[in-house]
Each structure stands twice: as structure tokens, then as C-alpha cells.
Amino acid sequence: MTLPATIFLALRYLRPQKTFVSVITVISVIGVTLGVMVLILVISVMTGFDLELRQKVLGLNSHLTITGFGPLENWETIKKRVDARPGVEGCAPFIVGPVLAKHRGRVFTPYLKGVDPNLEGRVSRLPEYVVEGAFDLSKDQVLVGREMARRQGIFVGDRLIVYSPRSFETNRVAQLPSSMAVSGIFESGMFEYDYGFIYCSLEAAQDLYDLGDAVHGLAVMSHGLEQVESVQRDLNKTLQPPLRANTWMELNRRLFAAVAVEKNVMFFILFFIIIVAAFGIMSTLITVTVQKHREIGILKALGATPREVLQVFLAQGIAVGILGTGLGLTLGLSLLHYRNEFLDFLRKTTGFELFPREVYHFDQLPAATSLRDVILICGGALVICALAGLLPAWRAAALKPSRAMREL
């Protein structure tokens, strides 16, 4: 199969000839390769972080939360109405607020969440997260997070003295036993919960906050994430103001917005690697046009049109882009596949742990490759390389054959 003349000449000019131009060409290919590879790695890891974060947030949070301007007095009636709505899988009451806790003379201020142990498993994965002890939320039993237990020296069977802030405001002690036994330790993977929350029974929280039979809100779980918005619309039509159902995304909007901003910032910063490589491509092609101006003059004298000459040099830029993008894509996907093996090797050989487990709370580095991101990265790299070859190609096409022929 015979290649078109424009492509044949483009590849011939790119062929290594032990010249400075060839060195710049190789550096340009390496630059594009590194840019595409690093972008695919970083964006895939950031996407994996986002998905992992969503799973962890949903582990201890329901799809929807119903709250008002104050405690819900008639929550049982509301719960029956919510349970009867289509798309609702489960509904459970909760109470949440700050408390003062004391253990072996050390005082700390976690959030306490009171839940119904018989219903909590339908709206969260708290029972599954218990790693020590048992999921026992009897009247005087509590669950603490693993990080809190580690930092405060808490073990299963220890007792905590828990006070409500209201006890100090009203100058009276809490209305529940002065100490509560730790029945279990949970680990969700979310530092905010593993260090900042303790769980008790709904009745214990009601006594602590002097709520009587009232609760702070209702946690609602839909049959699937795809039904969350439709269930929210249905519930908000049913509920009487000031009651309102908010989705888990609305309640964690700032958190996910921060992750999205970080991902976009990393994308634009790393994309400059490809732009720098594009300047290398441009300088290579400009040098080629200077060195090959005689050949260009001969081609045009033999009948080559300016468009054909432009295509020759434009094809060089595109060829460098295709080669660099292809290598970058291959290396990026390969490193993603063996990312955890690479991190283990790095940790064993240097002792340096790039993503400490006690900070990020995962055993393996999360990553998810999005076809949209891959197309955007590879397509953007090819477009930039093509644009980098446009100026030298236009300059070569504008060269007058008579001027080049006089220099023969």
C-alpha cells in the first residue's frame, strides 16, 4: 500500500537523522507522553476518590433527611406517611447534637447521635461497620468510632460520662445515667464520623436533650440512588411546611464541590505539560521549514500546491501528537492497573507511604477511569499538537519557489 505523498514526506522529515531537530522531536514526543500519562493517572485517581467518598458518605447517611425548624413532636405519624410513599425503602428517627464526654479524666466534645437500633439498619450501614464488640444500643450502651477510641484510649467495656450542653446552661445534671458503657467500636472510613461521633439509643438521646418523645428528624432511604430526586419531590409535596426533605447531596454539597474544584484545578495545571510540549513541536517544525526550504521550493516548482505543502507540515505535528498521546495513554492505563503494586514497592523500598491509611482510610488507592475524561485528555492533546504545527505549516506553504530556487 502506497502512502499519500504528504504523509510520506511528513514521516520522512520526522525520521531520526542524528540532528538537533531529531532531539527536539523526541523531547516533544516525551513531553506529550508525560502530559497525557500524568493527566490520566491524576484524573482517574481523583475520580476514584470522589466515588469512594460518595460511598463512605452514604455508609452512615441516608438518601434523604426530613427536618423542620425544631424537634418533631408527631414524628411517628409522619413516619407512617413516609413509609407509605412509593420508592421509600426505610425510614428511621434520629437525634443529633454536641455533647461533653469524659473518659479517665480526659474531656472531649463529640457529636452524639441517637438512633433506633431496630430501624437503623434500614437507613445506614452502621451495624455492618462495628469492628469490635457488638451493635448493642441498649439504654446505657454507646458505640464509638475507631479513631476516637484510638486517640482517647477507649476500649470495649469502658464507661463514658456524657453530659448535654443543656445541663450546664440550666445548671443541672443530665437526665440519664451518669455513665454509659461502650458496647462496640465502629469504623466507617470517614474521619469526621470515626473521630467525631458516638451513637446511642433514641431513648437515651431523648433523655439527654430533654426532648420527651420528640426527635430531631427522620432518615429516609429510597430503593436506589436513581430514585432519590423523584422521592424527594413526592415527599416535599406531601409534607407540611416547615418540614422538608433534603437529599444527601444537598447536605454534603460543599464537600463534593471541593473535590470537583480540586479535580478541575489539577486538570488545568497538568494540561500545561502538554502545552509546553506543543511549543517543542512548534520549534521543531519551524526549524525544519528553515532547513528544508530548498526542498519546499523544488516541490512547489514541480507543481505542489500551498495546501499540499501545508498538509505535509501539519501532518508532522499531528504525527507527534498521535505518537505521544498513544504512548501516554498506554503508560497511564498500565500504571493505573498496577498502582497498588507500585505503592507497595515504594513503601517497602523507601519506607515512604504516599497515602497513609490512618489519614485516607483505605487499603488500596481508589481509581476510576472515565471514558469521557480519556476522550477529553487525548482529544485535547491531539488538537494542541495540530495547532502547534499550524504556524510552521502556514509559513512553509507561503514560501515562494523562486526565492528558494535562487539558493540552490
mmCIF file of C-alpha atoms in Angstrom:
data_model
loop_
_atom_site.group_PDB
_atom_site.id
_atom_site.type_symbol
_atom_site.label_atom_id
_atom_site.label_comp_id
_atom_site.label_asym_id
_atom_site.label_seq_id
_atom_site.Cartn_x
_atom_site.Cartn_y
_atom_site.Cartn_z
ATOM 1 C CA MET A 1 0.000 0.000 0.000
ATOM 2 C CA THR A 2 1.450 3.384 -1.076
ATOM 3 C CA LEU A 3 1.227 6.261 1.382
ATOM 4 C CA PRO A 4 -0.022 9.640 0.163
ATOM 5 C CA ALA A 5 2.849 11.960 -0.742
ATOM 6 C CA THR A 6 2.058 14.433 2.056
ATOM 7 C CA ILE A 7 2.122 11.748 4.766
ATOM 8 C CA PHE A 8 5.235 10.109 3.261
ATOM 9 C CA LEU A 9 7.154 13.396 3.359
ATOM 10 C CA ALA A 10 5.897 14.216 6.859
ATOM 11 C CA LEU A 11 7.151 10.892 8.246
ATOM 12 C CA ARG A 12 10.426 11.212 6.330
ATOM 13 C CA TYR A 13 11.144 14.587 7.899
ATOM 14 C CA LEU A 14 10.427 13.143 11.364
ATOM 15 C CA ARG A 15 12.757 10.168 10.880
ATOM 16 C CA PRO A 16 15.782 10.379 13.229
ATOM 17 C CA GLN A 17 18.843 11.719 11.437
ATOM 18 C CA LYS A 18 21.183 12.436 14.375
ATOM 19 C CA THR A 19 20.447 16.144 14.203
ATOM 20 C CA PHE A 20 19.338 18.690 16.768
ATOM 21 C CA VAL A 21 15.889 18.679 15.161
ATOM 22 C CA SER A 22 15.535 14.958 15.848
ATOM 23 C CA VAL A 23 16.433 15.522 19.507
ATOM 24 C CA ILE A 24 13.759 18.208 19.836
ATOM 25 C CA THR A 25 11.252 15.884 18.148
ATOM 26 C CA VAL A 26 11.997 13.113 20.665
ATOM 27 C CA ILE A 27 11.714 15.570 23.560
ATOM 28 C CA SER A 28 8.370 16.792 22.182
ATOM 29 C CA VAL A 29 7.054 13.224 21.963
ATOM 30 C CA ILE A 30 8.225 12.551 25.529
ATOM 31 C CA GLY A 31 6.549 15.772 26.706
ATOM 32 C CA VAL A 32 3.208 14.831 25.168
ATOM 33 C CA THR A 33 3.566 11.281 26.539
ATOM 34 C CA LEU A 34 4.232 12.504 30.086
ATOM 35 C CA GLY A 35 1.427 15.045 29.924
ATOM 36 C CA VAL A 36 -1.184 12.528 28.782
ATOM 37 C CA MET A 37 0.084 9.844 31.188
ATOM 38 C CA VAL A 38 0.085 12.102 34.263
ATOM 39 C CA LEU A 39 -3.311 13.580 33.381
ATOM 40 C CA ILE A 40 -4.898 10.138 33.028
ATOM 41 C CA LEU A 41 -3.320 8.995 36.306
ATOM 42 C CA VAL A 42 -4.290 12.038 38.358
ATOM 43 C CA ILE A 43 -7.796 12.494 36.946
ATOM 44 C CA SER A 44 -8.574 8.771 37.342
ATOM 45 C CA VAL A 45 -7.374 8.801 40.955
ATOM 46 C CA MET A 46 -9.391 11.959 41.675
ATOM 47 C CA THR A 47 -12.472 10.322 40.134
ATOM 48 C CA GLY A 48 -11.839 7.253 42.289
ATOM 49 C CA PHE A 49 -11.550 9.462 45.374
ATOM 50 C CA ASP A 50 -14.878 11.074 44.519
ATOM 51 C CA LEU A 51 -16.649 7.722 44.104
ATOM 52 C CA GLU A 52 -15.048 6.339 47.277
ATOM 53 C CA LEU A 53 -16.072 9.452 49.189
ATOM 54 C CA ARG A 54 -19.660 9.123 47.995
ATOM 55 C CA GLN A 55 -19.798 5.509 49.140
ATOM 56 C CA LYS A 56 -18.401 6.397 52.557
ATOM 57 C CA VAL A 57 -20.778 9.336 52.991
ATOM 58 C CA LEU A 58 -23.711 7.078 52.117
ATOM 59 C CA GLY A 59 -22.451 4.488 54.593
ATOM 60 C CA LEU A 60 -23.642 6.486 57.621
ATOM 61 C CA ASN A 61 -26.096 8.815 55.902
ATOM 62 C CA SER A 62 -29.487 8.106 54.397
ATOM 63 C CA HIS A 63 -30.544 9.177 50.917
ATOM 64 C CA LEU A 64 -32.885 11.830 52.338
ATOM 65 C CA THR A 65 -33.328 13.642 55.647
ATOM 66 C CA ILE A 66 -36.590 15.187 56.855
ATOM 67 C CA THR A 67 -36.227 18.088 59.292
ATOM 68 C CA GLY A 68 -38.117 21.181 60.377
ATOM 69 C CA PHE A 69 -37.366 24.305 62.396
ATOM 70 C CA GLY A 70 -37.407 22.375 65.663
ATOM 71 C CA PRO A 71 -37.994 18.944 67.190
ATOM 72 C CA LEU A 72 -40.626 16.742 65.518
ATOM 73 C CA GLU A 73 -43.343 16.049 68.074
ATOM 74 C CA ASN A 74 -45.581 13.860 65.903
ATOM 75 C CA TRP A 75 -42.775 12.027 64.128
ATOM 76 C CA GLU A 76 -44.479 8.629 64.348
ATOM 77 C CA THR A 77 -47.428 9.898 62.278
ATOM 78 C CA ILE A 78 -45.051 11.461 59.749
ATOM 79 C CA LYS A 79 -43.048 8.225 59.586
ATOM 80 C CA LYS A 80 -46.153 6.191 58.730
ATOM 81 C CA ARG A 81 -46.987 8.598 55.902
ATOM 82 C CA VAL A 82 -43.412 8.472 54.595
ATOM 83 C CA ASP A 83 -43.284 4.665 54.723
ATOM 84 C CA ALA A 84 -46.432 4.537 52.601
ATOM 85 C CA ARG A 85 -44.959 6.640 49.788
ATOM 86 C CA PRO A 86 -43.719 4.879 46.621
ATOM 87 C CA GLY A 87 -39.967 4.439 46.298
ATOM 88 C CA VAL A 88 -39.308 4.558 50.067
ATOM 89 C CA GLU A 89 -37.374 1.565 51.385
ATOM 90 C CA GLY A 90 -36.967 2.613 55.000
ATOM 91 C CA CYS A 91 -37.487 5.454 57.466
ATOM 92 C CA ALA A 92 -35.961 5.897 60.922
ATOM 93 C CA PRO A 93 -35.921 8.691 63.547
ATOM 94 C CA PHE A 94 -32.728 10.272 64.847
ATOM 95 C CA ILE A 95 -31.435 12.842 67.319
ATOM 96 C CA VAL A 96 -28.060 14.514 66.848
ATOM 97 C CA GLY A 97 -26.173 17.202 68.723
ATOM 98 C CA PRO A 98 -22.943 18.093 70.548
ATOM 99 C CA VAL A 99 -22.174 16.631 73.959
ATOM 100 C CA LEU A 100 -19.425 16.759 76.544
ATOM 101 C CA ALA A 101 -17.824 13.372 77.229
ATOM 102 C CA LYS A 102 -15.317 12.344 79.872
ATOM 103 C CA HIS A 103 -13.143 9.228 79.949
ATOM 104 C CA ARG A 104 -10.473 8.586 82.583
ATOM 105 C CA GLY A 105 -10.206 12.276 83.343
ATOM 106 C CA ARG A 106 -9.892 13.317 79.697
ATOM 107 C CA VAL A 107 -12.656 15.573 78.367
ATOM 108 C CA PHE A 108 -13.627 15.735 74.685
ATOM 109 C CA THR A 109 -16.594 17.095 72.730
ATOM 110 C CA PRO A 110 -18.021 14.679 70.161
ATOM 111 C CA TYR A 111 -21.408 14.695 68.474
ATOM 112 C CA LEU A 112 -23.912 12.226 69.846
ATOM 113 C CA LYS A 113 -26.451 10.607 67.532
ATOM 114 C CA GLY A 114 -29.413 8.768 68.948
ATOM 115 C CA VAL A 115 -30.940 6.133 66.671
ATOM 116 C CA ASP A 116 -33.473 3.322 66.818
ATOM 117 C CA PRO A 117 -31.340 0.130 66.744
ATOM 118 C CA ASN A 118 -34.229 -1.827 65.209
ATOM 119 C CA LEU A 119 -34.593 0.589 62.265
ATOM 120 C CA GLU A 120 -31.077 1.980 61.764
ATOM 121 C CA GLY A 121 -30.005 -0.936 59.578
ATOM 122 C CA ARG A 122 -32.625 0.095 57.000
ATOM 123 C CA VAL A 123 -31.227 3.623 56.531
ATOM 124 C CA SER A 124 -27.460 3.235 57.132
ATOM 125 C CA ARG A 125 -24.695 0.650 57.339
ATOM 126 C CA LEU A 126 -23.827 1.363 60.971
ATOM 127 C CA PRO A 127 -24.471 -2.250 62.133
ATOM 128 C CA GLU A 128 -22.063 -3.501 59.419
ATOM 129 C CA TYR A 129 -19.331 -1.075 60.471
ATOM 130 C CA VAL A 130 -18.925 -2.440 64.008
ATOM 131 C CA VAL A 131 -15.404 -3.952 64.103
ATOM 132 C CA GLU A 132 -15.092 -4.618 67.839
ATOM 133 C CA GLY A 133 -17.724 -5.582 70.371
ATOM 134 C CA ALA A 134 -21.333 -5.717 69.239
ATOM 135 C CA PHE A 135 -24.029 -3.486 67.786
ATOM 136 C CA ASP A 136 -25.783 -3.058 71.124
ATOM 137 C CA LEU A 137 -27.606 0.208 71.774
ATOM 138 C CA SER A 138 -29.447 -0.605 74.950
ATOM 139 C CA LYS A 139 -30.436 2.191 77.322
ATOM 140 C CA ASP A 140 -26.910 2.788 78.679
ATOM 141 C CA GLN A 141 -24.809 1.489 75.773
ATOM 142 C CA VAL A 142 -22.880 3.535 73.193
ATOM 143 C CA LEU A 143 -20.809 2.958 70.053
ATOM 144 C CA VAL A 144 -17.647 4.991 69.459
ATOM 145 C CA GLY A 145 -15.558 5.429 66.313
ATOM 146 C CA ARG A 146 -12.235 3.637 65.939
ATOM 147 C CA GLU A 147 -10.247 6.865 65.623
ATOM 148 C CA MET A 148 -11.843 8.288 68.761
ATOM 149 C CA ALA A 149 -11.153 5.033 70.605
ATOM 150 C CA ARG A 150 -7.516 5.097 69.493
ATOM 151 C CA ARG A 151 -6.874 8.710 70.448
ATOM 152 C CA GLN A 152 -8.793 8.666 73.730
ATOM 153 C CA GLY A 153 -7.684 5.189 74.824
ATOM 154 C CA ILE A 154 -11.224 3.784 74.836
ATOM 155 C CA PHE A 155 -11.865 0.019 74.824
ATOM 156 C CA VAL A 156 -14.998 -2.103 74.658
ATOM 157 C CA GLY A 157 -16.455 -2.275 78.166
ATOM 158 C CA ASP A 158 -15.130 1.139 79.259
ATOM 159 C CA ARG A 159 -17.567 3.699 80.563
ATOM 160 C CA LEU A 160 -18.028 7.280 79.386
ATOM 161 C CA ILE A 161 -19.573 10.102 81.366
ATOM 162 C CA VAL A 162 -21.758 12.056 78.951
ATOM 163 C CA TYR A 163 -23.281 15.486 79.544
ATOM 164 C CA SER A 164 -25.578 17.558 77.397
ATOM 165 C CA PRO A 165 -24.687 21.238 76.889
ATOM 166 C CA ARG A 166 -28.161 21.954 78.245
ATOM 167 C CA SER A 167 -27.084 20.521 81.590
ATOM 168 C CA PHE A 168 -24.624 23.378 82.026
ATOM 169 C CA GLU A 169 -26.981 26.022 80.664
ATOM 170 C CA THR A 170 -29.687 25.104 83.177
ATOM 171 C CA ASN A 171 -27.219 24.270 85.958
ATOM 172 C CA ARG A 172 -28.486 20.706 86.322
ATOM 173 C CA VAL A 173 -27.047 17.306 85.550
ATOM 174 C CA ALA A 174 -28.038 15.171 82.574
ATOM 175 C CA GLN A 175 -31.241 13.157 82.892
ATOM 176 C CA LEU A 176 -29.692 9.771 82.103
ATOM 177 C CA PRO A 177 -27.217 7.545 83.937
ATOM 178 C CA SER A 178 -24.017 9.451 84.629
ATOM 179 C CA SER A 179 -22.004 6.834 82.754
ATOM 180 C CA MET A 180 -22.603 4.830 79.577
ATOM 181 C CA ALA A 181 -20.840 1.593 78.638
ATOM 182 C CA VAL A 182 -19.003 1.217 75.330
ATOM 183 C CA SER A 183 -20.612 -1.805 73.678
ATOM 184 C CA GLY A 184 -18.747 -1.587 70.387
ATOM 185 C CA ILE A 185 -16.322 0.293 68.151
ATOM 186 C CA PHE A 186 -17.220 1.139 64.550
ATOM 187 C CA GLU A 187 -15.107 2.121 61.548
ATOM 188 C CA SER A 188 -16.732 3.839 58.564
ATOM 189 C CA GLY A 189 -13.635 5.162 56.797
ATOM 190 C CA MET A 190 -14.839 8.750 57.278
ATOM 191 C CA PHE A 191 -12.623 10.597 59.779
ATOM 192 C CA GLU A 192 -15.461 13.002 60.584
ATOM 193 C CA TYR A 193 -17.530 10.113 61.962
ATOM 194 C CA ASP A 194 -14.793 7.788 63.220
ATOM 195 C CA TYR A 195 -13.389 10.533 65.435
ATOM 196 C CA GLY A 196 -16.278 12.929 65.977
ATOM 197 C CA PHE A 197 -19.392 10.790 66.637
ATOM 198 C CA ILE A 198 -20.753 8.443 69.279
ATOM 199 C CA TYR A 199 -24.035 6.557 68.863
ATOM 200 C CA CYS A 200 -26.618 5.708 71.490
ATOM 201 C CA SER A 201 -30.247 4.629 71.615
ATOM 202 C CA LEU A 202 -33.026 7.033 70.700
ATOM 203 C CA GLU A 203 -34.416 6.924 74.257
ATOM 204 C CA ALA A 204 -31.034 7.806 75.797
ATOM 205 C CA ALA A 205 -30.656 10.805 73.483
ATOM 206 C CA GLN A 206 -34.210 11.961 74.234
ATOM 207 C CA ASP A 207 -33.428 11.899 77.949
ATOM 208 C CA LEU A 208 -30.102 13.639 77.434
ATOM 209 C CA TYR A 209 -31.618 16.509 75.456
ATOM 210 C CA ASP A 210 -34.869 16.564 77.438
ATOM 211 C CA LEU A 211 -36.963 16.076 74.282
ATOM 212 C CA GLY A 212 -39.655 13.835 75.716
ATOM 213 C CA ASP A 213 -40.942 11.747 72.794
ATOM 214 C CA ALA A 214 -39.744 14.189 70.098
ATOM 215 C CA VAL A 215 -36.853 13.680 67.654
ATOM 216 C CA HIS A 216 -34.714 15.981 65.521
ATOM 217 C CA GLY A 217 -35.540 14.398 62.173
ATOM 218 C CA LEU A 218 -36.248 11.345 60.059
ATOM 219 C CA ALA A 219 -33.744 9.494 57.880
ATOM 220 C CA VAL A 220 -35.257 8.120 54.664
ATOM 221 C CA MET A 221 -33.765 5.531 52.302
ATOM 222 C CA SER A 222 -35.045 5.159 48.746
ATOM 223 C CA HIS A 223 -34.900 1.990 46.646
ATOM 224 C CA GLY A 224 -31.916 3.359 44.708
ATOM 225 C CA LEU A 225 -29.857 6.476 44.055
ATOM 226 C CA GLU A 226 -31.633 6.996 40.751
ATOM 227 C CA GLN A 227 -34.930 7.433 42.637
ATOM 228 C CA VAL A 228 -33.694 9.939 45.227
ATOM 229 C CA GLU A 229 -34.842 13.081 43.410
ATOM 230 C CA SER A 230 -38.261 11.680 42.491
ATOM 231 C CA VAL A 231 -38.820 10.525 46.089
ATOM 232 C CA GLN A 232 -37.727 13.962 47.327
ATOM 233 C CA ARG A 233 -40.234 15.727 45.072
ATOM 234 C CA ASP A 234 -43.000 13.390 46.191
ATOM 235 C CA LEU A 235 -42.201 13.832 49.895
ATOM 236 C CA ASN A 236 -41.974 17.624 49.681
ATOM 237 C CA LYS A 237 -45.432 17.676 48.083
ATOM 238 C CA THR A 238 -46.753 15.529 50.926
ATOM 239 C CA LEU A 239 -45.025 17.174 53.906
ATOM 240 C CA GLN A 240 -46.454 20.279 55.522
ATOM 241 C CA PRO A 241 -44.096 23.273 55.941
ATOM 242 C CA PRO A 242 -41.750 23.835 57.676
ATOM 243 C CA LEU A 243 -40.917 20.157 57.148
ATOM 244 C CA ARG A 244 -38.689 19.492 54.166
ATOM 245 C CA ALA A 245 -36.811 16.524 52.697
ATOM 246 C CA ASN A 246 -33.186 17.207 51.691
ATOM 247 C CA THR A 247 -31.034 14.808 49.686
ATOM 248 C CA TRP A 248 -27.639 13.545 50.822
ATOM 249 C CA MET A 249 -26.021 15.544 48.010
ATOM 250 C CA GLU A 250 -27.626 18.784 49.210
ATOM 251 C CA LEU A 251 -26.430 18.182 52.767
ATOM 252 C CA ASN A 252 -22.867 17.475 51.573
ATOM 253 C CA ARG A 253 -22.778 19.983 48.718
ATOM 254 C CA ARG A 254 -19.645 21.808 49.921
ATOM 255 C CA LEU A 255 -17.676 18.605 50.349
ATOM 256 C CA PHE A 256 -18.321 17.324 46.829
ATOM 257 C CA ALA A 257 -17.928 20.814 45.357
ATOM 258 C CA ALA A 258 -14.448 20.995 46.913
ATOM 259 C CA VAL A 259 -13.495 17.632 45.362
ATOM 260 C CA ALA A 260 -14.783 18.769 41.949
ATOM 261 C CA VAL A 261 -12.799 22.026 42.173
ATOM 262 C CA GLU A 262 -9.616 20.120 43.087
ATOM 263 C CA LYS A 263 -10.101 17.794 40.125
ATOM 264 C CA ASN A 264 -10.600 20.699 37.699
ATOM 265 C CA VAL A 265 -7.608 22.620 39.073
ATOM 266 C CA MET A 266 -5.364 19.566 38.737
ATOM 267 C CA PHE A 267 -6.583 19.051 35.175
ATOM 268 C CA PHE A 268 -5.757 22.594 34.063
ATOM 269 C CA ILE A 269 -2.386 22.677 35.851
ATOM 270 C CA LEU A 270 -1.218 19.364 34.405
ATOM 271 C CA PHE A 271 -2.544 20.208 30.952
ATOM 272 C CA PHE A 272 0.217 22.816 30.741
ATOM 273 C CA ILE A 273 2.690 19.928 30.389
ATOM 274 C CA ILE A 274 1.119 19.180 27.016
ATOM 275 C CA ILE A 275 1.128 22.877 26.097
ATOM 276 C CA VAL A 276 4.869 23.090 26.856
ATOM 277 C CA ALA A 277 5.419 20.016 24.672
ATOM 278 C CA ALA A 278 3.412 21.724 21.924
ATOM 279 C CA PHE A 279 5.906 24.596 21.895
ATOM 280 C CA GLY A 280 8.606 21.979 21.359
ATOM 281 C CA ILE A 281 6.676 20.665 18.361
ATOM 282 C CA MET A 282 6.322 24.190 17.009
ATOM 283 C CA SER A 283 10.033 24.933 17.370
ATOM 284 C CA THR A 284 10.878 21.612 15.686
ATOM 285 C CA LEU A 285 8.688 22.332 12.676
ATOM 286 C CA ILE A 286 9.915 25.910 12.359
ATOM 287 C CA THR A 287 13.481 24.602 12.294
ATOM 288 C CA VAL A 288 12.511 22.000 9.681
ATOM 289 C CA THR A 289 10.960 24.657 7.444
ATOM 290 C CA VAL A 290 14.182 26.670 7.624
ATOM 291 C CA GLN A 291 16.356 23.649 6.866
ATOM 292 C CA LYS A 292 14.087 22.256 4.152
ATOM 293 C CA HIS A 293 13.163 25.483 2.380
ATOM 294 C CA ARG A 294 15.067 24.362 -0.731
ATOM 295 C CA GLU A 295 13.133 21.081 -0.885
ATOM 296 C CA ILE A 296 9.932 23.036 -0.357
ATOM 297 C CA GLY A 297 10.851 25.302 -3.269
ATOM 298 C CA ILE A 298 11.511 22.293 -5.525
ATOM 299 C CA LEU A 299 8.183 20.705 -4.540
ATOM 300 C CA LYS A 300 6.287 23.885 -5.351
ATOM 301 C CA ALA A 301 8.209 24.305 -8.619
ATOM 302 C CA LEU A 302 7.192 20.743 -9.571
ATOM 303 C CA GLY A 303 3.544 21.612 -9.033
ATOM 304 C CA ALA A 304 2.868 21.095 -5.322
ATOM 305 C CA THR A 305 0.129 23.446 -4.156
ATOM 306 C CA PRO A 306 0.424 25.550 -0.980
ATOM 307 C CA ARG A 307 -2.328 23.357 0.513
ATOM 308 C CA GLU A 308 -0.276 20.194 -0.060
ATOM 309 C CA VAL A 309 2.823 21.776 1.484
ATOM 310 C CA LEU A 310 0.731 22.904 4.461
ATOM 311 C CA GLN A 311 -0.587 19.351 4.856
ATOM 312 C CA VAL A 312 2.969 17.960 4.979
ATOM 313 C CA PHE A 313 3.993 20.058 7.984
ATOM 314 C CA LEU A 314 0.605 19.879 9.660
ATOM 315 C CA ALA A 315 0.800 16.087 9.405
ATOM 316 C CA GLN A 316 4.126 16.196 11.269
ATOM 317 C CA GLY A 317 2.533 17.934 14.242
ATOM 318 C CA ILE A 318 -0.379 15.506 14.207
ATOM 319 C CA ALA A 319 2.021 12.528 13.932
ATOM 320 C CA VAL A 320 3.942 13.671 17.014
ATOM 321 C CA GLY A 321 0.623 14.169 18.812
ATOM 322 C CA ILE A 322 -0.666 10.705 17.883
ATOM 323 C CA LEU A 323 2.591 9.016 18.919
ATOM 324 C CA GLY A 324 2.860 10.899 22.221
ATOM 325 C CA THR A 325 -0.833 10.514 23.029
ATOM 326 C CA GLY A 326 -0.789 6.786 22.232
ATOM 327 C CA LEU A 327 2.265 6.175 24.416
ATOM 328 C CA GLY A 328 0.849 8.340 27.216
ATOM 329 C CA LEU A 329 -2.491 6.528 27.128
ATOM 330 C CA THR A 330 -0.801 3.112 27.213
ATOM 331 C CA LEU A 331 1.564 4.026 30.058
ATOM 332 C CA GLY A 332 -1.173 5.807 32.014
ATOM 333 C CA LEU A 333 -3.592 2.872 31.890
ATOM 334 C CA SER A 334 -0.774 0.423 32.704
ATOM 335 C CA LEU A 335 0.324 2.406 35.761
ATOM 336 C CA LEU A 336 -3.293 2.676 36.885
ATOM 337 C CA HIS A 337 -3.669 -1.094 36.687
ATOM 338 C CA TYR A 338 -0.527 -1.682 38.789
ATOM 339 C CA ARG A 339 -0.875 1.408 41.012
ATOM 340 C CA ASN A 340 -1.245 -0.524 44.273
ATOM 341 C CA GLU A 341 1.715 -2.795 43.484
ATOM 342 C CA PHE A 342 3.793 0.314 42.760
ATOM 343 C CA LEU A 343 2.761 1.919 46.073
ATOM 344 C CA ASP A 344 3.619 -1.298 47.955
ATOM 345 C CA PHE A 345 7.034 -1.399 46.264
ATOM 346 C CA LEU A 346 7.617 2.274 47.135
ATOM 347 C CA ARG A 347 6.654 1.669 50.766
ATOM 348 C CA LYS A 348 8.845 -1.440 51.147
ATOM 349 C CA THR A 349 11.930 0.027 49.465
ATOM 350 C CA THR A 350 11.870 3.572 50.860
ATOM 351 C CA GLY A 351 9.572 3.310 53.872
ATOM 352 C CA PHE A 352 7.592 6.240 52.471
ATOM 353 C CA GLU A 353 3.828 5.801 52.364
ATOM 354 C CA LEU A 354 2.337 8.139 49.765
ATOM 355 C CA PHE A 355 -1.242 7.707 51.011
ATOM 356 C CA PRO A 356 -1.157 6.830 54.751
ATOM 357 C CA ARG A 357 -4.035 4.565 55.738
ATOM 358 C CA GLU A 358 -4.644 6.382 59.021
ATOM 359 C CA VAL A 359 -5.279 9.571 57.043
ATOM 360 C CA TYR A 360 -7.138 8.350 53.945
ATOM 361 C CA HIS A 361 -8.765 5.227 55.457
ATOM 362 C CA PHE A 362 -8.447 2.869 52.504
ATOM 363 C CA ASP A 363 -6.330 -0.226 51.915
ATOM 364 C CA GLN A 364 -5.944 0.356 48.169
ATOM 365 C CA LEU A 365 -5.652 3.559 46.178
ATOM 366 C CA PRO A 366 -9.057 4.163 44.547
ATOM 367 C CA ALA A 367 -9.172 4.950 40.841
ATOM 368 C CA ALA A 368 -11.875 5.022 38.191
ATOM 369 C CA THR A 369 -11.201 5.664 34.516
ATOM 370 C CA SER A 370 -13.933 7.650 32.811
ATOM 371 C CA LEU A 371 -14.274 7.310 29.037
ATOM 372 C CA ARG A 372 -15.292 10.977 28.910
ATOM 373 C CA ASP A 373 -12.083 12.046 30.694
ATOM 374 C CA VAL A 374 -9.893 9.865 28.451
ATOM 375 C CA ILE A 375 -11.500 11.286 25.297
ATOM 376 C CA LEU A 376 -11.142 14.842 26.638
ATOM 377 C CA ILE A 377 -7.457 14.370 27.538
ATOM 378 C CA CYS A 378 -6.429 12.549 24.350
ATOM 379 C CA GLY A 379 -8.556 14.754 22.104
ATOM 380 C CA GLY A 380 -7.207 17.906 23.738
ATOM 381 C CA ALA A 381 -3.616 16.711 23.316
ATOM 382 C CA LEU A 382 -4.144 15.969 19.615
ATOM 383 C CA VAL A 383 -5.810 19.341 18.992
ATOM 384 C CA ILE A 384 -2.982 21.231 20.719
ATOM 385 C CA CYS A 385 -0.339 19.324 18.733
ATOM 386 C CA ALA A 386 -2.191 20.048 15.490
ATOM 387 C CA LEU A 387 -2.431 23.749 16.363
ATOM 388 C CA ALA A 388 1.283 23.770 17.216
ATOM 389 C CA GLY A 389 2.036 22.596 13.685
ATOM 390 C CA LEU A 390 -0.290 25.113 12.051
ATOM 391 C CA LEU A 391 2.007 28.174 12.208
ATOM 392 C CA PRO A 392 5.101 26.426 10.754
ATOM 393 C CA ALA A 393 2.894 24.751 8.133
ATOM 394 C CA TRP A 394 1.425 28.102 7.096
ATOM 395 C CA ARG A 395 4.932 29.576 6.882
ATOM 396 C CA ALA A 396 6.121 26.699 4.663
ATOM 397 C CA ALA A 397 3.054 26.977 2.429
ATOM 398 C CA ALA A 398 3.677 30.718 1.960
ATOM 399 C CA LEU A 399 7.285 30.188 0.803
ATOM 400 C CA LYS A 400 7.818 31.384 -2.776
ATOM 401 C CA PRO A 401 9.534 28.784 -5.020
ATOM 402 C CA SER A 402 11.531 31.413 -6.942
ATOM 403 C CA ARG A 403 13.232 32.591 -3.749
ATOM 404 C CA ALA A 404 14.085 29.033 -2.693
ATOM 405 C CA MET A 405 15.343 28.093 -6.165
ATOM 406 C CA ARG A 406 17.825 31.012 -6.221
ATOM 407 C CA GLU A 407 19.595 29.466 -3.202
ATOM 408 C CA LEU A 408 20.242 26.134 -4.950
#
